[in-house]
Short mmCIF file of C-alpha atoms in Angstrom, two decimals:
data_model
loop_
_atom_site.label_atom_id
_atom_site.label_comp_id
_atom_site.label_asym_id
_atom_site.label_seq_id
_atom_site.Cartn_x
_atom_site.Cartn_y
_atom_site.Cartn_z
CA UNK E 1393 -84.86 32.39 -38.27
CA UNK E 1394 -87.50 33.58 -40.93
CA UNK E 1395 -89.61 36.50 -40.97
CA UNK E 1396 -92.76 35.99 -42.70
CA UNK E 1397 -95.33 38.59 -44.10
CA UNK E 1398 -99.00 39.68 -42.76
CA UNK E 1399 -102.11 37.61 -44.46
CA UNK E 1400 -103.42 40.61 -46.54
CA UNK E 1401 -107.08 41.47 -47.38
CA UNK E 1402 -105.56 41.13 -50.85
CA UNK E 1403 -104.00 37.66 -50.20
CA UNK E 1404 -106.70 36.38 -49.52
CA UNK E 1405 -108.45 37.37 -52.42
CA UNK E 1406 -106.10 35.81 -54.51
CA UNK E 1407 -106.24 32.58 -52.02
CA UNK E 1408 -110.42 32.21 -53.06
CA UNK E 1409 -109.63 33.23 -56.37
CA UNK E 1410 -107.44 29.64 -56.05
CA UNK E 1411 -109.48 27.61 -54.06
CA UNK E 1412 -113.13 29.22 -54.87
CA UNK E 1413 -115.29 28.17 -52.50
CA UNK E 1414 -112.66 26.37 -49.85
CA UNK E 1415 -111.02 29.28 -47.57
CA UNK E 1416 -112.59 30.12 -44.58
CA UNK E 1417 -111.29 33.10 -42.85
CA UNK E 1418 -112.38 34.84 -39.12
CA UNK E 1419 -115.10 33.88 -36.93
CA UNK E 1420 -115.60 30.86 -39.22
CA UNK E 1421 -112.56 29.42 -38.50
CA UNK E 1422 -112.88 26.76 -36.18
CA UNK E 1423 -110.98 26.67 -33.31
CA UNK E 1424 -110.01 23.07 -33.16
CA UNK E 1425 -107.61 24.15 -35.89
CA UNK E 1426 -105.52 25.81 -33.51
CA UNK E 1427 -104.21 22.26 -31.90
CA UNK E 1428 -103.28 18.80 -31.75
CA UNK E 1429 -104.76 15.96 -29.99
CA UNK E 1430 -101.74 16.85 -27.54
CA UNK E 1431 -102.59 20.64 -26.30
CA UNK E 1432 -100.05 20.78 -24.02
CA UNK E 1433 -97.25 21.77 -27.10
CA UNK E 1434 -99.73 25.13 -27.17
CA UNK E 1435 -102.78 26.62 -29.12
CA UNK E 1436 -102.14 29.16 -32.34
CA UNK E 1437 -104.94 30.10 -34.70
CA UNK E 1438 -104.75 29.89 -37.88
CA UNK E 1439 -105.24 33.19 -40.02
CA UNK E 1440 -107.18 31.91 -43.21
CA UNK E 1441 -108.08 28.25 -43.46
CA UNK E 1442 -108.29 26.62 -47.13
CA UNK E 1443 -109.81 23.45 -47.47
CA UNK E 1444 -108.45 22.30 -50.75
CA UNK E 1445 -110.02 19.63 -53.52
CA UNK E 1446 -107.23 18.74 -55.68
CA UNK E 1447 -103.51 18.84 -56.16
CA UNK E 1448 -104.11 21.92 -58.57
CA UNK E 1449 -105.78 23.94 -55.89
CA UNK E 1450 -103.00 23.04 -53.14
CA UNK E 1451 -100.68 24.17 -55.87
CA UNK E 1452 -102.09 27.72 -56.36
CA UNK E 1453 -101.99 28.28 -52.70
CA UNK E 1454 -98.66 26.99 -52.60
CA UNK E 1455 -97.66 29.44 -55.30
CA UNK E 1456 -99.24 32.16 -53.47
CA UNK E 1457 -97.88 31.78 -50.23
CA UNK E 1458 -94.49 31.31 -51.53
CA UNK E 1459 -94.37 34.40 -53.81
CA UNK E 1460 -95.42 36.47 -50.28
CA UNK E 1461 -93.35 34.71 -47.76
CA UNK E 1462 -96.86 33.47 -45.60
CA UNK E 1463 -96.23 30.40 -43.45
CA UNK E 1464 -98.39 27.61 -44.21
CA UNK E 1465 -99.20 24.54 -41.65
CA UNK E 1466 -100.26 21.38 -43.58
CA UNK E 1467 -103.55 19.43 -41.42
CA UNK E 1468 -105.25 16.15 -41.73
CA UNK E 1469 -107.56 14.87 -39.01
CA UNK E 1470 -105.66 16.57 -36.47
CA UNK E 1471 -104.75 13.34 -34.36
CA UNK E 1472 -101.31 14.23 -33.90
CA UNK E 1473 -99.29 14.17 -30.52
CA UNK E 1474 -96.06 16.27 -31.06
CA UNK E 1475 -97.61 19.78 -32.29
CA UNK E 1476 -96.82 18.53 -35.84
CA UNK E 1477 -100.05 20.12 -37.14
CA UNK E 1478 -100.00 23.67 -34.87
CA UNK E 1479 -100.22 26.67 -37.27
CA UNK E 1480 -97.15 28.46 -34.82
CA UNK E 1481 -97.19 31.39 -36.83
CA UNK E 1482 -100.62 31.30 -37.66
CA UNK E 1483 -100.90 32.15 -41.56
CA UNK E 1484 -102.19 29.37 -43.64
CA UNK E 1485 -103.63 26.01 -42.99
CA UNK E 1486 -104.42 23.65 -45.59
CA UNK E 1487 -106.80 21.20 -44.12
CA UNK E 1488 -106.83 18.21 -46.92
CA UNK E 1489 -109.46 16.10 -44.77
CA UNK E 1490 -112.01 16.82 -48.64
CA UNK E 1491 -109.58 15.00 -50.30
CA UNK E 1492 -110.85 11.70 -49.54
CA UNK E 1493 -111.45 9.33 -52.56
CA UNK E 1494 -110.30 5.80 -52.67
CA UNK E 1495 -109.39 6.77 -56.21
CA UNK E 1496 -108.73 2.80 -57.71
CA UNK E 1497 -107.39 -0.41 -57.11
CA UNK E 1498 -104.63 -2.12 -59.29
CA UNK E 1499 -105.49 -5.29 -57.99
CA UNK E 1500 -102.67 -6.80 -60.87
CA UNK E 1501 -99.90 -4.87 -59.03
CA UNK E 1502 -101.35 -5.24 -55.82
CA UNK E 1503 -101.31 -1.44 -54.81
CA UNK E 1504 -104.59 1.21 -54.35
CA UNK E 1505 -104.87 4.71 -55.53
CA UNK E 1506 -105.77 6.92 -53.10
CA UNK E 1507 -106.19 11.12 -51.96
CA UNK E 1508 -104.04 11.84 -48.57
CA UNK E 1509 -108.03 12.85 -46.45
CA UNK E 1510 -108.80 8.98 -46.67
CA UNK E 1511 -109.19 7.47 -42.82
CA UNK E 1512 -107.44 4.54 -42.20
CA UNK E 1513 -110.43 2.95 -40.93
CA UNK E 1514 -112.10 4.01 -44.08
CA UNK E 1515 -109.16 2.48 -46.10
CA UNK E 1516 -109.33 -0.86 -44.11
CA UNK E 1517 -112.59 -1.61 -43.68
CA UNK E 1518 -112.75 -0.89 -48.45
CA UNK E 1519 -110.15 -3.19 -48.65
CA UNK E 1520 -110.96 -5.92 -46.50
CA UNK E 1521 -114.67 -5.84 -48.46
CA UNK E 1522 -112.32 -6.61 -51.27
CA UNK E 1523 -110.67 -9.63 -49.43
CA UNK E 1524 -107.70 -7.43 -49.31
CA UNK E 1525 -105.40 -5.72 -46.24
CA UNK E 1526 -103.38 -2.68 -45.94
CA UNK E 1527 -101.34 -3.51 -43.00
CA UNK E 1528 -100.44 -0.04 -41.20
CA UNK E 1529 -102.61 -0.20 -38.17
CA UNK E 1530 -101.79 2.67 -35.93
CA UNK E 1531 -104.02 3.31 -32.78
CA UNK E 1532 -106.41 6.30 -34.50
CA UNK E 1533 -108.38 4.63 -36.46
CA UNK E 1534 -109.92 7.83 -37.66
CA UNK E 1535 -106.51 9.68 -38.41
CA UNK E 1536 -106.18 10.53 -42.34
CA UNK E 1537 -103.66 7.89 -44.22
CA UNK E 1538 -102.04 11.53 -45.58
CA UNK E 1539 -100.67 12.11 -42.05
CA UNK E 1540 -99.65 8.46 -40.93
CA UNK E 1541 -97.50 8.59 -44.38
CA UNK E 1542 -96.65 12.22 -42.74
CA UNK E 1543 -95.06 10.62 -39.59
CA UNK E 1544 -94.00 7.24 -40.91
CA UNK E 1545 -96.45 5.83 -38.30
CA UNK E 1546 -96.03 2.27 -37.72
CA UNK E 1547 -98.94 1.04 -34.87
CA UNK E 1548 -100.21 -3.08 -33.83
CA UNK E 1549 -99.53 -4.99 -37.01
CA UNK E 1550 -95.56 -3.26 -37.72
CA UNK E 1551 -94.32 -6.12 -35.75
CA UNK E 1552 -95.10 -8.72 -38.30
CA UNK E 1553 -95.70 -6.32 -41.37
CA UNK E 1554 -93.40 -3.53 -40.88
CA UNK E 1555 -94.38 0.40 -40.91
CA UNK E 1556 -96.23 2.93 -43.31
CA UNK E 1557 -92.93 3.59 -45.09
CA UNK E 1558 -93.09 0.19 -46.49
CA UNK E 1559 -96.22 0.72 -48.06
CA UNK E 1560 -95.80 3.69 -49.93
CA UNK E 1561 -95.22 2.68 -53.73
CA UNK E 1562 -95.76 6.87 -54.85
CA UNK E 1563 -96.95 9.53 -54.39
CA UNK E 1564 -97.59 13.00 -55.29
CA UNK E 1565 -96.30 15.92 -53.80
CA UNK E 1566 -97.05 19.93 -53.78
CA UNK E 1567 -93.43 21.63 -52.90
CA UNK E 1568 -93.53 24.55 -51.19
CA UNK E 1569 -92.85 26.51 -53.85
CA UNK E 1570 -95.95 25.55 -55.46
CA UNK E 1571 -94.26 22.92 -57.87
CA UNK E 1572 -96.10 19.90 -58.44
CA UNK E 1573 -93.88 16.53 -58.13
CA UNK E 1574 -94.53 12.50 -58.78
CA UNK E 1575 -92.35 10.49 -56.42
CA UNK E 1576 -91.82 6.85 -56.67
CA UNK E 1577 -93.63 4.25 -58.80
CA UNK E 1578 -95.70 1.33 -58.56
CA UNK E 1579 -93.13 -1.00 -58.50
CA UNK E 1580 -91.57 -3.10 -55.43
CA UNK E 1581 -87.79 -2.18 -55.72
CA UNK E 1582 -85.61 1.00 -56.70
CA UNK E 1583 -82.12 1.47 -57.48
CA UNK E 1584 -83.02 5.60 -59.52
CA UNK E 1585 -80.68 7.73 -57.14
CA UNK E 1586 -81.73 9.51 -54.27
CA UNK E 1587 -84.72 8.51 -52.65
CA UNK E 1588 -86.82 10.90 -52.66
CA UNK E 1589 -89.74 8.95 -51.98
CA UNK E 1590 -88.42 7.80 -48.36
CA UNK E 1591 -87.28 11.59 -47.44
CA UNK E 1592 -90.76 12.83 -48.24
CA UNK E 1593 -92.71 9.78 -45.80
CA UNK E 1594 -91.88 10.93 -42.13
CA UNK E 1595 -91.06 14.40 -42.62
CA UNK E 1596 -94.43 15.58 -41.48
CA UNK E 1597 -95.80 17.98 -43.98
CA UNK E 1598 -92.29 20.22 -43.98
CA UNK E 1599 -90.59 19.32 -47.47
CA UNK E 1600 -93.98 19.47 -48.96
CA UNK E 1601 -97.43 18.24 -49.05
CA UNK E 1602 -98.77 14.72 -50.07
CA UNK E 1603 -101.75 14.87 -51.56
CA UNK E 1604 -102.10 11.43 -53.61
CA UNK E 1605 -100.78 7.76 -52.40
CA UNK E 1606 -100.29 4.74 -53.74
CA UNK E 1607 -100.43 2.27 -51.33
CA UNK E 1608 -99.04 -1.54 -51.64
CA UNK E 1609 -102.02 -3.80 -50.06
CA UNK E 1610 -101.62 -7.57 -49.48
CA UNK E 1611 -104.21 -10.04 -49.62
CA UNK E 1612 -106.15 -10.67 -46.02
CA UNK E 1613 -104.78 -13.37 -44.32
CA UNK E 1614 -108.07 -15.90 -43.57
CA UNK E 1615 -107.71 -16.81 -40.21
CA UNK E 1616 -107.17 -14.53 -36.91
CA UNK E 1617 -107.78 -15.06 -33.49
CA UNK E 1618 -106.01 -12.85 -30.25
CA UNK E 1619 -104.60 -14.03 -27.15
CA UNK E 1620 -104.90 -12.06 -23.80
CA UNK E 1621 -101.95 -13.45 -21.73
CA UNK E 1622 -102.03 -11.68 -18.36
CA UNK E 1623 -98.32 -11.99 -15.85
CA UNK E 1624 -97.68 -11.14 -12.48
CA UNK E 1625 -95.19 -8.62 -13.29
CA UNK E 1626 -93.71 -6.26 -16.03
CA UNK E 1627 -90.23 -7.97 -16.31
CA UNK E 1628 -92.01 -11.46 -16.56
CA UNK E 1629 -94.17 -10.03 -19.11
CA UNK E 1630 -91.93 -8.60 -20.95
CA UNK E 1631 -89.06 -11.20 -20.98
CA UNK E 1632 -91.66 -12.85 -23.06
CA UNK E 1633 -91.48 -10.63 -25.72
CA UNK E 1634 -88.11 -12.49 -27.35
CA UNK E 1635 -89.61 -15.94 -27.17
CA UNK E 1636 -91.82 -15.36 -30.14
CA UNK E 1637 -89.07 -14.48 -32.69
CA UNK E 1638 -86.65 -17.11 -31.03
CA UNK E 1639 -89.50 -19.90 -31.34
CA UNK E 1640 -90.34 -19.02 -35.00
CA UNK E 1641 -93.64 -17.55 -34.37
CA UNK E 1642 -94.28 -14.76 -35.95
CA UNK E 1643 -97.29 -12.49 -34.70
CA UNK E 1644 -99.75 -9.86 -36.05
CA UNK E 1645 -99.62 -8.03 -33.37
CA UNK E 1646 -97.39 -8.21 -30.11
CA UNK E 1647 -98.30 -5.33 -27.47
CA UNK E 1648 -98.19 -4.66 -23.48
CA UNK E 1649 -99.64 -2.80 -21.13
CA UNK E 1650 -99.33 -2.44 -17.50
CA UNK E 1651 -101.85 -3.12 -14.89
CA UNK E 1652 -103.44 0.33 -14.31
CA UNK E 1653 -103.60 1.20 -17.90
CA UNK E 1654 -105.91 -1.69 -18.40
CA UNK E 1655 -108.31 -0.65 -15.25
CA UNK E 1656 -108.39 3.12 -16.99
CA UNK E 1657 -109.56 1.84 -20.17
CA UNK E 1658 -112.43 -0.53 -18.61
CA UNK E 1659 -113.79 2.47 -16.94
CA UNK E 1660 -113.43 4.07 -19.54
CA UNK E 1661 -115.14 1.82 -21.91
CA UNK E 1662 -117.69 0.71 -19.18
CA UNK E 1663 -117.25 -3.29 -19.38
CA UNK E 1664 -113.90 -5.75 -17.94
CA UNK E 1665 -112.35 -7.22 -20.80
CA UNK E 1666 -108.88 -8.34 -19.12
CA UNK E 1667 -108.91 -10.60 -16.22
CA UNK E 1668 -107.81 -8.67 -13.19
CA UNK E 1669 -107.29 -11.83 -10.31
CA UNK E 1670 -106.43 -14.93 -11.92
CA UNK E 1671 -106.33 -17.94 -9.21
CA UNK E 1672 -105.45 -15.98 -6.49
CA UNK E 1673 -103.22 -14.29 -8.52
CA UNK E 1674 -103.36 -10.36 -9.60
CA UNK E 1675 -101.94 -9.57 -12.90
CA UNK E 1676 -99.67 -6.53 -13.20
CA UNK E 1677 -98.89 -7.00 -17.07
CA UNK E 1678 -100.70 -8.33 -19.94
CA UNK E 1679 -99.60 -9.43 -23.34
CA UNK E 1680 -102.00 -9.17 -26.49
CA UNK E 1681 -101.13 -10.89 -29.16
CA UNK E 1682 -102.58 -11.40 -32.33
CA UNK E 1683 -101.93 -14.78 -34.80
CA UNK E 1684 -102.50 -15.09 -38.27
CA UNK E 1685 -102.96 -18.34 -40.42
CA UNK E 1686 -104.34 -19.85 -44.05
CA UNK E 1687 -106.52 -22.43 -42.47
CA UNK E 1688 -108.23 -23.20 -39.11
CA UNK E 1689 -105.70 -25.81 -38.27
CA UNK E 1690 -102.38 -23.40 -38.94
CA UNK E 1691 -103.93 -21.63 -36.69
CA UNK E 1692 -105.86 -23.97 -33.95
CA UNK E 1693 -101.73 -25.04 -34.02
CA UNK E 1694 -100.20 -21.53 -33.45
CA UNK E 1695 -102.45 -20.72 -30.79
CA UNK E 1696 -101.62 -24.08 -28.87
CA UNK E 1697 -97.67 -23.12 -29.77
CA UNK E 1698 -97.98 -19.65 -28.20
CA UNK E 1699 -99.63 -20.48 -24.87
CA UNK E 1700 -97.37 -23.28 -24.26
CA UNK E 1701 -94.63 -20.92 -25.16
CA UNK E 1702 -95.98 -17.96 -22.23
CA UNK E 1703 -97.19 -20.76 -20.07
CA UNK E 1704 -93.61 -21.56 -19.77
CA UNK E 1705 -92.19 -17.85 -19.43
CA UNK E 1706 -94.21 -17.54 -16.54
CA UNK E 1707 -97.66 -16.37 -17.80
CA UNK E 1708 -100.70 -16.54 -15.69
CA UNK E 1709 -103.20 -17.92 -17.94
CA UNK E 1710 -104.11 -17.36 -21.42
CA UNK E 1711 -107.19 -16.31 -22.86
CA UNK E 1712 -108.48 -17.27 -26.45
CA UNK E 1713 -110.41 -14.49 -28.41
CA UNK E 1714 -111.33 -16.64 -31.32
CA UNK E 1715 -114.35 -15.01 -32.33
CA UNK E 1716 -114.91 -11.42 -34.34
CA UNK E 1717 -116.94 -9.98 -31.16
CA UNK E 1718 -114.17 -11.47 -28.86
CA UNK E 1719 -111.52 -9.88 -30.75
CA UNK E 1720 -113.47 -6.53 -31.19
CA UNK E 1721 -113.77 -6.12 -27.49
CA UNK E 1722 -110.04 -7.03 -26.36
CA UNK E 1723 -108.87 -4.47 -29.19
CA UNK E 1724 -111.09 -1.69 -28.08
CA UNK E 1725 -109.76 -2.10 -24.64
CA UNK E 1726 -106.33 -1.48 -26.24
CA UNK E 1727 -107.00 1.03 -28.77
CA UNK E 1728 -109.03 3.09 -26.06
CA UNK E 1729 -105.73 3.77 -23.64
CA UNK E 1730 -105.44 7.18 -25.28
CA UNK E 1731 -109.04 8.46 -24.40
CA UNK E 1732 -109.06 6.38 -21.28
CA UNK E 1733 -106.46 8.45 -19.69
CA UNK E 1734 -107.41 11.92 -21.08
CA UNK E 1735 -111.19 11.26 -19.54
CA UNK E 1736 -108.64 10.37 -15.99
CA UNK E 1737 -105.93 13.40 -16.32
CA UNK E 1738 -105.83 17.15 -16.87
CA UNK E 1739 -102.41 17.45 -17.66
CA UNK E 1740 -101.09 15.17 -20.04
CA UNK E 1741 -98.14 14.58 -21.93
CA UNK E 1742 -96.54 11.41 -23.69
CA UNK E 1743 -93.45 9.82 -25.63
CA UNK E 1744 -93.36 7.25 -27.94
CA UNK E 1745 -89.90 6.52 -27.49
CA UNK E 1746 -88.45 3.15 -29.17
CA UNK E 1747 -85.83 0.88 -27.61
CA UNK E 1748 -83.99 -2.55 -28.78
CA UNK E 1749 -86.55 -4.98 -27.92
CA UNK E 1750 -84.39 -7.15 -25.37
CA UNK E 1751 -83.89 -4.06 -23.55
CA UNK E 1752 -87.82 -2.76 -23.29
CA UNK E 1753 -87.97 -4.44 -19.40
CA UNK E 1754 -84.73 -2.63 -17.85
CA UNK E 1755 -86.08 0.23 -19.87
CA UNK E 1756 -89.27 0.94 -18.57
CA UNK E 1757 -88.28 -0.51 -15.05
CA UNK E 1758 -85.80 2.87 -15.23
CA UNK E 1759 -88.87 5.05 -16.78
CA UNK E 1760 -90.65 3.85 -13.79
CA UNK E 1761 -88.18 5.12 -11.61
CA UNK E 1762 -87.67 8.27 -12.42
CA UNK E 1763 -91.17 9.02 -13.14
CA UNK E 1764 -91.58 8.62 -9.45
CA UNK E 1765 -88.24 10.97 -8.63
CA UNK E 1766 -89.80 13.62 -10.71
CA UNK E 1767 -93.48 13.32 -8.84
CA UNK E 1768 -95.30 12.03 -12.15
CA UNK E 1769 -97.61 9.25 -12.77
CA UNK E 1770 -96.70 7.05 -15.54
CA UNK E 1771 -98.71 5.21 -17.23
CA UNK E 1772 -97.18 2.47 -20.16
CA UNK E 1773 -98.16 0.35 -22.66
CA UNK E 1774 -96.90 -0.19 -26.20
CA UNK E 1775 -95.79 -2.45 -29.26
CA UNK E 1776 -93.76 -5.10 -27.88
CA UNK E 1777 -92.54 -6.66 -30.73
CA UNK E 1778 -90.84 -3.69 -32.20
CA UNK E 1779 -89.96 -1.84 -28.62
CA UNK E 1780 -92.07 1.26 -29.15
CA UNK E 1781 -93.15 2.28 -26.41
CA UNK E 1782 -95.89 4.93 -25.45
CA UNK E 1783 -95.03 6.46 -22.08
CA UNK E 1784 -97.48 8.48 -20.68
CA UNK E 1785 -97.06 11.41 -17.79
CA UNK E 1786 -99.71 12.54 -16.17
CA UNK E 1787 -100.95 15.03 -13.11
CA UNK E 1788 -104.26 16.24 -12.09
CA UNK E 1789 -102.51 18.37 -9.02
CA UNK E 1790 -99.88 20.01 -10.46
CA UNK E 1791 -100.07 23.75 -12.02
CA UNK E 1792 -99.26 23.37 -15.84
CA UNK E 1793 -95.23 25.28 -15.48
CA UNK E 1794 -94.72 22.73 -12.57
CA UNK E 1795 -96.00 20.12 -14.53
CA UNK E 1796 -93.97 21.17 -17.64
CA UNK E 1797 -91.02 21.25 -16.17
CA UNK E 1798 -90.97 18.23 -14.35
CA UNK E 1799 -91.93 16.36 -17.88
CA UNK E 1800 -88.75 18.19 -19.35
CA UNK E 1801 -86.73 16.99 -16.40
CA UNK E 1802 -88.23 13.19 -17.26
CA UNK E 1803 -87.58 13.74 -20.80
CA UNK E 1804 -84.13 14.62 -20.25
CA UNK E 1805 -83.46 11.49 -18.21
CA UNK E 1806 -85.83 9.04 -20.58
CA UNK E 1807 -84.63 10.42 -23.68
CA UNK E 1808 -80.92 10.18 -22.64
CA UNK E 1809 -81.05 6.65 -21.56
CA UNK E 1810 -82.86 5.12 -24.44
CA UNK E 1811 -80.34 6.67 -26.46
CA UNK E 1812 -77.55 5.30 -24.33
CA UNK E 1813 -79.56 1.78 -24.60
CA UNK E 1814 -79.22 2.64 -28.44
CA UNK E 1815 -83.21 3.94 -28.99
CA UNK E 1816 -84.55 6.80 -30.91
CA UNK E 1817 -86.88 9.57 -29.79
CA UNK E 1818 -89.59 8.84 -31.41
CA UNK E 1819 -91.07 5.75 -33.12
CA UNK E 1820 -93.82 6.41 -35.13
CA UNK E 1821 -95.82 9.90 -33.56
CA UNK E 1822 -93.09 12.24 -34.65
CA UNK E 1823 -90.87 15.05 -33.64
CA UNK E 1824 -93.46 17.61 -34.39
CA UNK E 1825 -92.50 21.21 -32.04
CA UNK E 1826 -92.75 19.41 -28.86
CA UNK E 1827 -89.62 16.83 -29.25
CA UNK E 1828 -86.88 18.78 -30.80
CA UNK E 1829 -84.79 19.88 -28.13
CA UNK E 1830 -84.89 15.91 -27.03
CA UNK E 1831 -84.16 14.73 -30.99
CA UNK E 1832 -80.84 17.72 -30.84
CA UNK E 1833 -79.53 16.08 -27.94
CA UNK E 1834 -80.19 12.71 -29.19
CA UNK E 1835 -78.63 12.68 -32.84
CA UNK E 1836 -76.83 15.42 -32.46
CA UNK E 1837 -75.76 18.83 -34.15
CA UNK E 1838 -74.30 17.75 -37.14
CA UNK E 1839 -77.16 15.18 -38.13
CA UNK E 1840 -79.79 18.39 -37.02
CA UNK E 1841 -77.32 20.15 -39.29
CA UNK E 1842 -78.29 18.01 -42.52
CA UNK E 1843 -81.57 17.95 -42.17
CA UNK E 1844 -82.31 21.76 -41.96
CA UNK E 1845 -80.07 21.52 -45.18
CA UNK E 1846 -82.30 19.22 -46.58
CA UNK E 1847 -85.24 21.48 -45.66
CA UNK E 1848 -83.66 24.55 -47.39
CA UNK E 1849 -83.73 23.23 -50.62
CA UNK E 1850 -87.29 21.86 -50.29
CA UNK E 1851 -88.16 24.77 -48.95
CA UNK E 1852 -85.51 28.25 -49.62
CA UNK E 1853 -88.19 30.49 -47.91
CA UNK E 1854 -89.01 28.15 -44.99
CA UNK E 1855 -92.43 28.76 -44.93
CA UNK E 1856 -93.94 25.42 -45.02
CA UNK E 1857 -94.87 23.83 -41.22
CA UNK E 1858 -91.80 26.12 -39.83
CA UNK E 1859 -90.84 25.36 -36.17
CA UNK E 1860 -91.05 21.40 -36.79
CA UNK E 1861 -88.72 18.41 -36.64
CA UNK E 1862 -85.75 20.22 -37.72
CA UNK E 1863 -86.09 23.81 -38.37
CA UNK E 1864 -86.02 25.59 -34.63
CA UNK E 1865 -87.28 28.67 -34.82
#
């Protein structure tokens, strides 16, 4: 474990003299910085705050903090769940949320040039003006494209178009000894040794700190319309899933949620989007899928493919949302389940655990289960198509050490058996300081055992984001 030094007076002098204008220290410092969008991994100010404009000024600080052995904590928007962006040893943040210019398109090469502060929303709504897509679509909407590159986030649209990682063409990097390094280039395919490129995206700001992309974009398909397929029950819903890829569809989007995750996010967003009683019949699951085509017909001939596929499987009904506004509502249903439950819960904690997709039903029936042994509510939903799933746990009852230590008891047990079912720990949100203990007993010591060797040469004095992924402390 690492000792590091005290932030100085002097330090900090030579911290403005770097960033002039950028570093906020005391009082000013606003206490948001001190957490996550997931609390429960703990609160720890930040000592100085430096709000950098360019690679240059990162750089300096870099070199600064380095040279005196200060721990620094890399921030974007702060959307993380995992305590990736908690300053644990308080010291340094670098908030890069300024450095947020769309710097060019290379609409030859088919890639845009961009800072790591740009929000994704930001990103997609310049590039579909442009006719154009970027495919990553996690849930946050408003989280900086620096920190989905951060933890390889994948969201709705990985199904069809894969993750973040397979968008990054380059980058530039700031080690943590203050070097400044160009990674990758803008071409589609590599053979030049190590990648380098591919360790940096999902290490979450602890081998160094991104702070330019180039991003490969893809031009917008024409057509789009989303289906809202409501079933009886999770395993019939589910069971679905498969169907698509063995029928030779081939969806946008492919996601579930369960019945009381839905009825959270109506109240939450005040109007019923998803049809609760369907003939008689009350829907437990839904599907919500989302097709993509050149032309109306292509399209008019997917959507007539899919419900007679789910139709079939066992589904209820389906319902068409063919229309922008349509489409606009069902997705803010789904892309409010985060908010929706934190308005509903005090104590809150979540997974994003990701399983072989033909074994998501037995999965989450056994998440179920022992989410009611441990005297937690669970609440589920999640990308289908690619079996990550988010798995909430939540209490309004419990005191937070009871509460903590029945999640680490469900962990445990969840953790174990999607390994055992051949999952990971995490599929797109991270390992942050809140999922280590679960990612050592899932890969194992010797894999653990690599990685902290790969962090020691990024980083010899272990000062950047220390206490994450790898590095215990």
């Amino acid at each position: 474990m690492s000792t590091y030094n005290t932030l100085t007076a002097e330090i900090i002098e030579q911290l403005q003299a770097a960033a002039p204008g950028n570093v906020i220290t005391g009082e000013d410092i606003n206490p948001d910085y001190s957490k996550d969008e997931m609390p429960i991994y703990g609160t720890h100010a930040p000592d100085c705050v430096v709000v950098p404009r360019s690679t240059e000024e990162v750089a300096a600080v870099m070199k600064i903090c380095n040279e005196n052995k200060i721990p620094v904590t890399p921030r974007g928007a702060g959307t993380g769940l995992a305590g990736g962006a908690v300053p644990l040893y308080g010291g340094v943040l670098i908030d890069t949320t300024k450095m947020n210019q769309i710097l060019e398109y290379d609409l030859e090469n088919f890639v845009v040039r961009i800072q790591p502060g740009v929000l994704l929303n930001d990103l997609a709504e310049d590039c579909s003006s442009k006719g154009l897509l970027y495919p990553p679509d996690p849930g946050e909407k408003f989280a900086c494209v620096g920190g989905n590159v951060a933890t390889n986030a994948g969201g709705m649209r990985a199904v069809k178009y894969g993750a973040t990682r397979d968008y990054v063409r380059a980058m530039t990097v700031v080690l943590p000894t203050g070097e400044i390094t160009h990674l990758g280039a803008t071409v589609s395919k590599t053979s030049s040794g190590y990648s380098l490129l591919n360790l940096m995206i999902g290490s979450e700001g602890t081998l160094g700190i991104i702070t330019e992309l180039t991003l490969k974009i893809i031009p917008a398909p024409k057509k789009v319309a989303s289906l809202i397929i409501p079933f009886e029950d999770l395993d019939t819903c589910i069971s679905t899933v498969p169907k698509f890829k063995m029928a030779h569809m081939d969806p946008q989007a492919l996601e579930f949620m369960e019945r009381e995750i839905v009825l959270s996010s109506e109240r939450y967003i005040g109007r019923s989007v998803f049809p609760q009683v369907i003939d008689g019949i009350t829907a437990g699951a839904y599907l919500l899928v989302t097709l993509d085509a050149n032309n109306e017909d292509e399209l008019d001939a997917l959507i007539e493919q899919a419900a007679e596929l789910v139709m079939e499987a066992g589904a209820i009904d389906v319902l068409v949302a063919d229309t922008p506004n349509k489409m606009k509502d069902a997705w803010a249903a789904r892309s409010s389940f985060l908010e929706a439950i934190m308005e509903e819960t005090k104590l809150l904690d979540e997974c994003d655990v990701v399983v072989p997709v033909n074994k998501i039903a037995s999965y989450l029936a056994y998440v179920n289960k022992t989410g009611e042994e441990c005297g937690l509510t669970i609440k589920s939903f999640g990308h289908a198509g690619d079996g990550n799933l988010h798995i909430y746990q939540c209490s309004n009852d419990l005191t937070e050490d009871e509460f903590k230590a029945r999640v680490d008891k469900f962990f445990e047990l969840i953790y174990a058996e999607a390994t055992a079912l051949g999952g990971l720990v995490s599929g797109e949100h991270g390992i942050g300081s809140g999922k280590i203990k679960y990612l050592v007993e899932s890969v194992g010591e010797t894999n653990m055992r690599l990685m902290e060797g790969i962090k020691h040469v990024f980083d010899p004095n272990m000062i950047l984001n220390p206490g994450k992924v790898c590095y215990r402390l």
